[in-house]
PDB file of C-alpha atoms in Angstrom:
ATOM      1  CA  MET O   1     139.610 123.895 113.016  1.00 39.00           C
ATOM      2  CA  SER O   2     136.033 123.988 111.767  1.00 39.00           C
ATOM      3  CA  GLY O   3     134.239 121.527 109.476  1.00 41.00           C
ATOM      4  CA  ARG O   4     135.507 121.244 105.920  1.00 43.00           C
ATOM      5  CA  ARG O   5     133.804 123.454 103.361  1.00 45.00           C
ATOM      6  CA  GLU O   6     132.505 122.121 100.074  1.00 44.00           C
ATOM      7  CA  LEU O   7     133.700 124.310  97.233  1.00 47.00           C
ATOM      8  CA  PRO O   8     132.826 124.483  93.537  1.00 48.00           C
ATOM      9  CA  LEU O   9     135.535 123.135  91.271  1.00 49.00           C
ATOM     10  CA  VAL O  10     136.722 124.041  87.778  1.00 58.00           C
ATOM     11  CA  PRO O  11     134.567 122.595  84.970  1.00 55.00           C
ATOM     12  CA  GLY O  12     136.663 119.466  84.459  1.00 62.00           C
ATOM     13  CA  GLY O  13     137.018 118.733  88.163  1.00 83.00           C
ATOM     14  CA  LEU O  14     140.131 118.104  90.264  1.00 92.00           C
ATOM     15  CA  ARG O  15     139.922 114.331  90.359  1.00 90.00           C
ATOM     16  CA  ALA O  16     141.062 112.254  87.380  1.00 92.00           C
ATOM     17  CA  ASP O  17     138.230 111.031  85.167  1.00 93.00           C
ATOM     18  CA  CYS O  18     139.893 108.650  82.712  1.00 92.00           C
ATOM     19  CA  GLU O  19     136.617 108.066  80.864  1.00 93.00           C
ATOM     20  CA  ARG O  20     136.756 111.662  79.625  1.00 95.00           C
ATOM     21  CA  CYS O  21     140.474 111.799  78.807  1.00 96.00           C
ATOM     22  CA  PHE O  22     142.540 110.758  75.788  1.00 97.00           C
ATOM     23  CA  GLY O  23     145.073 108.692  77.707  1.00 97.00           C
ATOM     24  CA  LEU O  24     147.379 111.688  78.018  1.00 97.00           C
ATOM     25  CA  CYS O  25     149.224 110.336  81.064  1.00 96.00           C
ATOM     26  CA  CYS O  26     149.943 107.195  79.016  1.00 96.00           C
ATOM     27  CA  VAL O  27     151.440 109.229  76.178  1.00 97.00           C
ATOM     28  CA  VAL O  28     153.074 112.481  77.311  1.00 97.00           C
ATOM     29  CA  PRO O  29     155.448 111.452  80.158  1.00 95.00           C
ATOM     30  CA  ALA O  30     158.575 109.397  79.568  1.00 96.00           C
ATOM     31  CA  PHE O  31     159.530 106.573  81.900  1.00 92.00           C
ATOM     32  CA  ALA O  32     162.439 104.181  82.229  1.00 94.00           C
ATOM     33  CA  ALA O  33     162.441 100.513  83.139  1.00 94.00           C
ATOM     34  CA  SER O  34     162.741 100.299  86.915  1.00 93.00           C
ATOM     35  CA  SER O  35     160.941  99.001  89.978  1.00 90.00           C
ATOM     36  CA  ASP O  36     158.092 101.353  89.021  1.00 91.00           C
ATOM     37  CA  PHE O  37     157.906 100.617  85.279  1.00 94.00           C
ATOM     38  CA  ALA O  38     158.429  97.361  83.438  1.00 94.00           C
ATOM     39  CA  ILE O  39     159.580  99.004  80.198  1.00 94.00           C
ATOM     40  CA  ASP O  40     161.213 102.100  78.749  1.00 95.00           C
ATOM     41  CA  LYS O  41     158.826 104.568  77.105  1.00 96.00           C
ATOM     42  CA  PRO O  42     159.923 107.775  75.337  1.00 96.00           C
ATOM     43  CA  ALA O  43     158.018 110.992  75.947  1.00 97.00           C
ATOM     44  CA  ARG O  44     155.045 111.703  73.685  1.00 97.00           C
ATOM     45  CA  THR O  45     154.839 108.068  72.648  1.00 97.00           C
ATOM     46  CA  PRO O  46     151.790 105.952  73.513  1.00 96.00           C
ATOM     47  CA  CYS O  47     152.429 103.211  76.043  1.00 96.00           C
ATOM     48  CA  ARG O  48     152.152  99.772  74.463  1.00 95.00           C
ATOM     49  CA  ASN O  49     149.282  99.041  76.864  1.00 95.00           C
ATOM     50  CA  LEU O  50     147.148 101.972  75.678  1.00 96.00           C
ATOM     51  CA  GLY O  51     144.139 100.773  73.686  1.00 95.00           C
ATOM     52  CA  ALA O  52     142.346 102.348  70.758  1.00 95.00           C
ATOM     53  CA  ASP O  53     139.688 103.509  73.218  1.00 95.00           C
ATOM     54  CA  PHE O  54     142.329 105.371  75.272  1.00 96.00           C
ATOM     55  CA  ARG O  55     142.014 102.839  78.107  1.00 94.00           C
ATOM     56  CA  CYS O  56     144.826 100.890  79.737  1.00 95.00           C
ATOM     57  CA  GLY O  57     144.705  97.262  78.669  1.00 93.00           C
ATOM     58  CA  ILE O  58     146.174  96.030  81.965  1.00 92.00           C
ATOM     59  CA  HIS O  59     144.618  98.549  84.332  1.00 90.00           C
ATOM     60  CA  THR O  60     143.444  96.005  86.887  1.00 88.00           C
ATOM     61  CA  GLY O  61     146.841  94.289  86.965  1.00 93.00           C
ATOM     62  CA  LEU O  62     149.272  97.201  86.784  1.00 92.00           C
ATOM     63  CA  ARG O  63     151.095  96.404  90.025  1.00 90.00           C
ATOM     64  CA  ASP O  64     151.426  92.720  89.221  1.00 91.00           C
ATOM     65  CA  ARG O  65     152.720  93.512  85.738  1.00 93.00           C
ATOM     66  CA  GLY O  66     155.445  95.879  86.976  1.00 94.00           C
ATOM     67  CA  PHE O  67     153.739  99.222  86.410  1.00 94.00           C
ATOM     68  CA  ARG O  68     153.442 100.395  90.010  1.00 91.00           C
ATOM     69  CA  GLY O  69     154.385 103.929  88.936  1.00 92.00           C
ATOM     70  CA  CYS O  70     151.181 104.203  86.926  1.00 95.00           C
ATOM     71  CA  THR O  71     149.080 103.445  89.995  1.00 91.00           C
ATOM     72  CA  VAL O  72     150.456 106.410  91.948  1.00 91.00           C
ATOM     73  CA  TYR O  73     150.205 109.021  89.189  1.00 93.00           C
ATOM     74  CA  ASP O  74     147.590 111.736  89.618  1.00 94.00           C
ATOM     75  CA  CYS O  75     146.806 114.399  87.030  1.00 96.00           C
ATOM     76  CA  PHE O  76     144.394 116.178  89.424  1.00 96.00           C
ATOM     77  CA  GLY O  77     141.796 116.201  86.651  1.00 95.00           C
ATOM     78  CA  ALA O  78     144.026 117.933  84.101  1.00 96.00           C
ATOM     79  CA  GLY O  79     143.520 115.152  81.572  1.00 96.00           C
ATOM     80  CA  GLN O  80     139.800 115.637  81.106  1.00 96.00           C
ATOM     81  CA  GLN O  81     140.186 119.419  81.279  1.00 96.00           C
ATOM     82  CA  VAL O  82     142.595 119.355  78.332  1.00 97.00           C
ATOM     83  CA  ALA O  83     140.563 116.771  76.435  1.00 97.00           C
ATOM     84  CA  GLN O  84     137.055 118.105  76.929  1.00 96.00           C
ATOM     85  CA  VAL O  85     137.533 121.834  77.563  1.00 96.00           C
ATOM     86  CA  THR O  86     140.797 123.027  75.991  1.00 97.00           C
ATOM     87  CA  PHE O  87     140.446 120.843  72.876  1.00 97.00           C
ATOM     88  CA  ALA O  88     136.644 120.558  72.919  1.00 97.00           C
ATOM     89  CA  GLY O  89     136.540 116.756  72.830  1.00 97.00           C
ATOM     90  CA  ARG O  90     138.760 116.253  69.739  1.00 97.00           C
ATOM     91  CA  SER O  91     141.453 113.662  70.421  1.00 97.00           C
ATOM     92  CA  TRP O  92     145.035 113.655  69.214  1.00 97.00           C
ATOM     93  CA  ARG O  93     144.166 110.579  67.153  1.00 96.00           C
ATOM     94  CA  ASP O  94     141.129 112.134  65.475  1.00 96.00           C
ATOM     95  CA  ALA O  95     142.980 115.416  64.885  1.00 97.00           C
ATOM     96  CA  PRO O  96     146.687 114.489  64.685  1.00 97.00           C
ATOM     97  CA  GLU O  97     147.597 118.063  63.774  1.00 97.00           C
ATOM     98  CA  THR O  98     146.722 119.043  67.352  1.00 97.00           C
ATOM     99  CA  ALA O  99     148.800 116.304  69.009  1.00 97.00           C
ATOM    100  CA  GLU O 100     152.005 118.229  69.711  1.00 98.00           C
ATOM    101  CA  LEU O 101     150.131 121.248  71.046  1.00 98.00           C
ATOM    102  CA  MET O 102     147.964 119.030  73.233  1.00 98.00           C
ATOM    103  CA  PHE O 103     151.065 117.305  74.570  1.00 98.00           C
ATOM    104  CA  ASP O 104     152.587 120.735  75.334  1.00 98.00           C
ATOM    105  CA  VAL O 105     149.466 121.854  77.187  1.00 98.00           C
ATOM    106  CA  PHE O 106     148.949 118.758  79.347  1.00 98.00           C
ATOM    107  CA  PRO O 107     151.898 119.219  81.792  1.00 98.00           C
ATOM    108  CA  VAL O 108     151.052 122.916  82.179  1.00 98.00           C
ATOM    109  CA  MET O 109     147.420 122.105  82.920  1.00 98.00           C
ATOM    110  CA  ARG O 110     148.488 119.456  85.402  1.00 97.00           C
ATOM    111  CA  GLU O 111     150.498 122.060  87.333  1.00 97.00           C
ATOM    112  CA  LEU O 112     147.535 124.436  87.340  1.00 97.00           C
ATOM    113  CA  HIS O 113     145.207 121.723  88.583  1.00 97.00           C
ATOM    114  CA  GLU O 114     147.651 120.706  91.294  1.00 97.00           C
ATOM    115  CA  LEU O 115     147.713 124.322  92.466  1.00 97.00           C
ATOM    116  CA  LEU O 116     143.913 124.381  92.436  1.00 97.00           C
ATOM    117  CA  TRP O 117     143.810 121.181  94.484  1.00 96.00           C
ATOM    118  CA  TYR O 118     146.069 122.652  97.186  1.00 97.00           C
ATOM    119  CA  LEU O 119     144.160 125.925  97.243  1.00 97.00           C
ATOM    120  CA  THR O 120     140.850 124.081  97.483  1.00 95.00           C
ATOM    121  CA  GLU O 121     142.160 122.055 100.420  1.00 95.00           C
ATOM    122  CA  ALA O 122     143.395 125.229 102.111  1.00 96.00           C
ATOM    123  CA  LEU O 123     140.027 126.935 101.644  1.00 95.00           C
ATOM    124  CA  ARG O 124     138.302 124.105 103.495  1.00 93.00           C
ATOM    125  CA  LEU O 125     140.273 125.012 106.625  1.00 95.00           C
ATOM    126  CA  ASP O 126     139.327 127.670 109.143  1.00 94.00           C
ATOM    127  CA  THR O 127     142.042 130.325 108.713  1.00 96.00           C
ATOM    128  CA  PRO O 128     142.133 134.124 108.361  1.00 97.00           C
ATOM    129  CA  LEU O 129     143.476 133.741 104.805  1.00 97.00           C
ATOM    130  CA  HIS O 130     140.187 132.947 103.098  1.00 96.00           C
ATOM    131  CA  ALA O 131     140.123 136.111 100.961  1.00 96.00           C
ATOM    132  CA  ASP O 132     143.721 135.696  99.754  1.00 97.00           C
ATOM    133  CA  LEU O 133     143.185 132.012  99.004  1.00 97.00           C
ATOM    134  CA  THR O 134     139.958 132.724  97.133  1.00 96.00           C
ATOM    135  CA  GLU O 135     141.667 135.366  95.000  1.00 96.00           C
ATOM    136  CA  ALA O 136     144.585 133.052  94.209  1.00 96.00           C
ATOM    137  CA  ARG O 137     142.236 130.215  93.337  1.00 96.00           C
ATOM    138  CA  ALA O 138     140.201 132.423  91.001  1.00 95.00           C
ATOM    139  CA  ASP O 139     143.392 133.574  89.273  1.00 95.00           C
ATOM    140  CA  VAL O 140     144.597 130.019  88.661  1.00 96.00           C
ATOM    141  CA  ALA O 141     141.138 128.768  87.650  1.00 95.00           C
ATOM    142  CA  ALA O 142     140.918 131.517  85.036  1.00 95.00           C
ATOM    143  CA  LEU O 143     144.176 130.330  83.499  1.00 96.00           C
ATOM    144  CA  THR O 144     142.789 126.825  82.972  1.00 96.00           C
ATOM    145  CA  ALA O 145     140.274 128.304  80.512  1.00 94.00           C
ATOM    146  CA  ALA O 146     142.929 129.965  78.344  1.00 97.00           C
ATOM    147  CA  PRO O 147     143.360 128.980  74.666  1.00 97.00           C
ATOM    148  CA  PRO O 148     145.809 126.128  74.021  1.00 98.00           C
ATOM    149  CA  HIS O 149     148.590 128.255  72.535  1.00 98.00           C
ATOM    150  CA  GLU O 150     148.550 130.530  75.587  1.00 98.00           C
ATOM    151  CA  LEU O 151     148.606 127.567  77.941  1.00 98.00           C
ATOM    152  CA  ALA O 152     151.527 125.963  76.119  1.00 98.00           C
ATOM    153  CA  GLU O 153     153.628 129.099  76.673  1.00 98.00           C
ATOM    154  CA  LEU O 154     152.499 129.774  80.247  1.00 98.00           C
ATOM    155  CA  ASP O 155     155.134 130.007  82.989  1.00 97.00           C
ATOM    156  CA  VAL O 156     153.452 128.569  86.077  1.00 97.00           C
ATOM    157  CA  GLY O 157     156.433 129.400  88.297  1.00 97.00           C
ATOM    158  CA  PRO O 158     155.122 132.765  89.596  1.00 96.00           C
ATOM    159  CA  ARG O 159     151.820 131.148  90.622  1.00 95.00           C
ATOM    160  CA  TRP O 160     153.644 128.372  92.436  1.00 96.00           C
ATOM    161  CA  ARG O 161     155.614 130.939  94.440  1.00 96.00           C
ATOM    162  CA  THR O 162     152.477 132.880  95.371  1.00 96.00           C
ATOM    163  CA  VAL O 163     150.510 129.781  96.322  1.00 97.00           C
ATOM    164  CA  SER O 164     153.409 128.215  98.212  1.00 97.00           C
ATOM    165  CA  GLY O 165     153.659 131.292 100.411  1.00 97.00           C
ATOM    166  CA  LEU O 166     149.943 131.201 101.140  1.00 98.00           C
ATOM    167  CA  LEU O 167     150.016 127.489 101.963  1.00 98.00           C
ATOM    168  CA  GLU O 168     152.907 128.024 104.375  1.00 97.00           C
ATOM    169  CA  ARG O 169     150.862 130.627 106.235  1.00 98.00           C
ATOM    170  CA  VAL O 170     147.842 128.313 106.305  1.00 98.00           C
ATOM    171  CA  SER O 171     150.001 125.488 107.618  1.00 98.00           C
ATOM    172  CA  ALA O 172     151.548 127.624 110.350  1.00 97.00           C
ATOM    173  CA  HIS O 173     148.122 128.790 111.497  1.00 97.00           C
ATOM    174  CA  VAL O 174     146.646 125.282 111.714  1.00 97.00           C
ATOM    175  CA  ARG O 175     149.720 123.660 113.277  1.00 97.00           C
ATOM    176  CA  ALA O 176     150.020 126.366 115.932  1.00 96.00           C
ATOM    177  CA  ALA O 177     147.262 124.587 117.865  1.00 94.00           C
ATOM    178  CA  HIS O 178     149.763 121.806 118.588  1.00 94.00           C
ATOM    179  CA  GLY O 179     152.389 124.100 120.063  1.00 93.00           C
ATOM    180  CA  LYS O 180     155.933 124.696 118.885  1.00 92.00           C
ATOM    181  CA  ARG O 181     157.227 121.540 117.233  1.00 94.00           C
ATOM    182  CA  LYS O 182     160.677 120.899 115.813  1.00 94.00           C
ATOM    183  CA  SER O 183     160.577 121.213 112.040  1.00 96.00           C
ATOM    184  CA  LYS O 184     161.461 118.198 109.930  1.00 97.00           C
ATOM    185  CA  ARG O 185     161.085 120.008 106.634  1.00 97.00           C
ATOM    186  CA  GLY O 186     163.147 118.300 103.939  1.00 97.00           C
ATOM    187  CA  ALA O 187     164.586 115.883 106.500  1.00 98.00           C
ATOM    188  CA  ASP O 188     166.202 112.639 105.405  1.00 98.00           C
ATOM    189  CA  LEU O 189     164.044 110.085 107.203  1.00 98.00           C
ATOM    190  CA  ILE O 190     164.498 107.275 104.700  1.00 98.00           C
ATOM    191  CA  GLY O 191     163.886 103.939 106.389  1.00 98.00           C
ATOM    192  CA  ARG O 192     163.622 105.620 109.793  1.00 98.00           C
ATOM    193  CA  ARG O 193     161.843 103.771 112.594  1.00 98.00           C
ATOM    194  CA  LEU O 194     159.093 106.147 113.680  1.00 98.00           C
ATOM    195  CA  ALA O 195     156.503 103.637 114.833  1.00 98.00           C
ATOM    196  CA  GLY O 196     154.126 105.266 117.304  1.00 98.00           C
ATOM    197  CA  ALA O 197     155.899 108.634 117.000  1.00 98.00           C
ATOM    198  CA  ASP O 198     154.085 111.800 118.068  1.00 98.00           C
ATOM    199  CA  LEU O 199     154.268 113.911 114.906  1.00 98.00           C
ATOM    200  CA  ARG O 200     151.195 116.046 115.551  1.00 97.00           C
ATOM    201  CA  GLY O 201     151.506 119.433 113.867  1.00 97.00           C
ATOM    202  CA  VAL O 202     155.053 118.737 112.663  1.00 98.00           C
ATOM    203  CA  ASP O 203     156.297 120.396 109.475  1.00 98.00           C
ATOM    204  CA  LEU O 204     157.253 117.452 107.231  1.00 98.00           C
ATOM    205  CA  ARG O 205     157.213 119.401 103.987  1.00 97.00           C
ATOM    206  CA  GLY O 206     159.413 117.716 101.410  1.00 97.00           C
ATOM    207  CA  ALA O 207     160.681 115.164 103.940  1.00 98.00           C
ATOM    208  CA  TYR O 208     162.138 111.918 102.582  1.00 98.00           C
ATOM    209  CA  LEU O 209     160.104 109.200 104.274  1.00 98.00           C
ATOM    210  CA  ILE O 210     160.788 106.437 101.747  1.00 97.00           C
ATOM    211  CA  GLY O 211     160.375 103.079 103.448  1.00 98.00           C
ATOM    212  CA  ALA O 212     159.969 104.709 106.876  1.00 98.00           C
ATOM    213  CA  ASP O 213     158.097 102.860 109.602  1.00 98.00           C
ATOM    214  CA  LEU O 214     155.266 105.219 110.514  1.00 98.00           C
ATOM    215  CA  SER O 215     152.992 102.506 111.830  1.00 98.00           C
ATOM    216  CA  ARG O 216     150.719 103.804 114.596  1.00 98.00           C
ATOM    217  CA  ALA O 217     152.320 107.249 114.260  1.00 98.00           C
ATOM    218  CA  ASP O 218     150.215 110.264 115.217  1.00 98.00           C
ATOM    219  CA  LEU O 219     150.324 112.521 112.162  1.00 98.00           C
ATOM    220  CA  ARG O 220     147.301 114.642 112.962  1.00 97.00           C
ATOM    221  CA  CYS O 221     147.625 118.097 111.366  1.00 97.00           C
ATOM    222  CA  ALA O 222     151.173 117.344 110.187  1.00 98.00           C
ATOM    223  CA  ASP O 223     152.134 119.230 107.017  1.00 98.00           C
ATOM    224  CA  LEU O 224     152.949 116.567 104.409  1.00 98.00           C
ATOM    225  CA  ILE O 225     153.092 118.667 101.276  1.00 97.00           C
ATOM    226  CA  GLY O 226     155.703 117.178  98.950  1.00 96.00           C
ATOM    227  CA  ALA O 227     156.762 114.479 101.444  1.00 98.00           C
ATOM    228  CA  ASP O 228     158.004 111.303  99.740  1.00 98.00           C
ATOM    229  CA  LEU O 229     156.011 108.443 101.249  1.00 98.00           C
ATOM    230  CA  ARG O 230     156.983 105.712  98.789  1.00 96.00           C
ATOM    231  CA  GLY O 231     156.910 102.408 100.624  1.00 96.00           C
ATOM    232  CA  ALA O 232     156.337 104.099 103.993  1.00 98.00           C
ATOM    233  CA  ASP O 233     154.348 101.970 106.440  1.00 98.00           C
ATOM    234  CA  LEU O 234     151.251 103.881 107.587  1.00 98.00           C
ATOM    235  CA  SER O 235     149.585 100.882 109.217  1.00 98.00           C
ATOM    236  CA  GLY O 236     147.469 102.120 112.098  1.00 98.00           C
ATOM    237  CA  ALA O 237     148.701 105.700 111.643  1.00 98.00           C
ATOM    238  CA  ASP O 238     146.346 108.606 112.358  1.00 98.00           C
ATOM    239  CA  LEU O 239     146.375 111.143 109.511  1.00 98.00           C
ATOM    240  CA  THR O 240     143.312 113.068 110.676  1.00 96.00           C
ATOM    241  CA  GLY O 241     143.604 116.629 109.406  1.00 96.00           C
ATOM    242  CA  ALA O 242     146.975 115.935 107.737  1.00 97.00           C
ATOM    243  CA  LEU O 243     147.733 119.024 105.672  1.00 98.00           C
ATOM    244  CA  PHE O 244     147.971 118.811 101.891  1.00 97.00           C
ATOM    245  CA  LEU O 245     148.308 115.029 101.757  1.00 97.00           C
ATOM    246  CA  THR O 246     147.496 113.868  98.215  1.00 96.00           C
ATOM    247  CA  GLN O 247     146.000 110.650  96.917  1.00 95.00           C
ATOM    248  CA  ALA O 248     149.227 109.923  95.043  1.00 95.00           C
ATOM    249  CA  GLN O 249     151.215 110.047  98.294  1.00 97.00           C
ATOM    250  CA  VAL O 250     148.766 107.670  99.952  1.00 97.00           C
ATOM    251  CA  ASP O 251     148.816 105.323  96.957  1.00 96.00           C
ATOM    252  CA  ALA O 252     152.617 105.180  97.122  1.00 96.00           C
ATOM    253  CA  ALA O 253     152.601 104.166 100.791  1.00 97.00           C
ATOM    254  CA  LYS O 254     151.526 101.023 102.631  1.00 97.00           C
ATOM    255  CA  GLY O 255     148.690 100.902 105.138  1.00 97.00           C
ATOM    256  CA  ASP O 256     145.900  98.831 106.577  1.00 97.00           C
ATOM    257  CA  GLY O 257     142.315  98.951 107.791  1.00 95.00           C
ATOM    258  CA  LYS O 258     143.345 100.853 110.906  1.00 97.00           C
ATOM    259  CA  THR O 259     145.005 103.713 109.050  1.00 98.00           C
ATOM    260  CA  VAL O 260     142.931 106.883 109.487  1.00 98.00           C
ATOM    261  CA  LEU O 261     142.885 109.053 106.347  1.00 97.00           C
ATOM    262  CA  PRO O 262     141.508 112.544 105.694  1.00 94.00           C
ATOM    263  CA  PRO O 263     137.925 112.329 104.347  1.00 91.00           C
ATOM    264  CA  THR O 264     138.856 113.524 100.843  1.00 89.00           C
ATOM    265  CA  LEU O 265     141.211 110.586 100.249  1.00 93.00           C
ATOM    266  CA  THR O 266     140.446 106.972  99.352  1.00 93.00           C
ATOM    267  CA  ARG O 267     141.980 103.878 100.923  1.00 95.00           C
ATOM    268  CA  PRO O 268     144.126 102.200  98.220  1.00 94.00           C
ATOM    269  CA  GLY O 269     143.072  98.760  97.056  1.00 90.00           C
ATOM    270  CA  HIS O 270     146.555  97.296  97.585  1.00 90.00           C
ATOM    271  CA  TRP O 271     146.571  98.090 101.328  1.00 94.00           C
ATOM    272  CA  ARG O 272     146.078  95.200 103.711  1.00 86.00           C
TER     273      ARG O 272
END
C-alpha cells in the first residue's frame, strides 16, 4: 500500500464545520431520552440547547450533561454544504419559508457526503480501481451541487449500491496482503474478549463490537465499515491502515494514548 494521496474535496468540505452551519444536526433528527440523550426531541424541532447563533449552549459539557449521542454524530460536512452552498447562506430562521425544504435536503446531503468520504478514503489507497472510484466520486460530487428541490427528491440508494460494490473490491485488494482470513462480517461480537487478538486484514464490516475488549488488538488493514464500536475498548490497539474507519466510530469507542489511529482521524478528548 503506497502513501495516502491528498485529494480535492467538494466546496463545503467533508469535515463538519459548525461555524458555517445553521445547527441542522440539532434540529432535523429526532432523538429519545436514553443513555445517549438526556431528553426527548421530535424531528425538525430545535434542541433546547441550540442558541440564537446556531451554537450548542452546552457543547463543552455534552457528555457530562447526558448528550453523549451528540458527541459521536458526524454530518461529514453536509451541514455547511446545505447552509452555504445549497441555500446560499440564508438560514431557516432568516427565511422560514425555506425551513421544511432545508430539513428535507439535509439528510440527503449527509448521505451524499458520507459516500464522498468513503470514496475519498478509497482513492487514497493504492488499488487498480482508481478510474472507477474517480468516476463514482465525480458523479456523487455533482449531485451535491443540485438545486434544493432536486436534492429533496433524490433517491441515494442506487449510488450506495454502486459505491458499496466498489468499496468491497478495494477492501479485498488491500486485505489480500494479509492472506486469507476468516470473515467476521456482521458478526455478533458484543462484549467479546478480544484483547490482543490478531485481526489484521479481517473483514469486520457491520460487526457488532459494542462493549468488546479490543485492547492491544492488531486491527491493521481490517475493514471496519459500518462496525458498531460503541463502548469498545481500543486501548493500545493498532488501527494502522484500518479501512473506512470513521471519526464517529472512534468517538463512540474508548481508547488511550497508546491507541494507534489512521492519520485522517483525531484522538477523542474523552479518551484516557
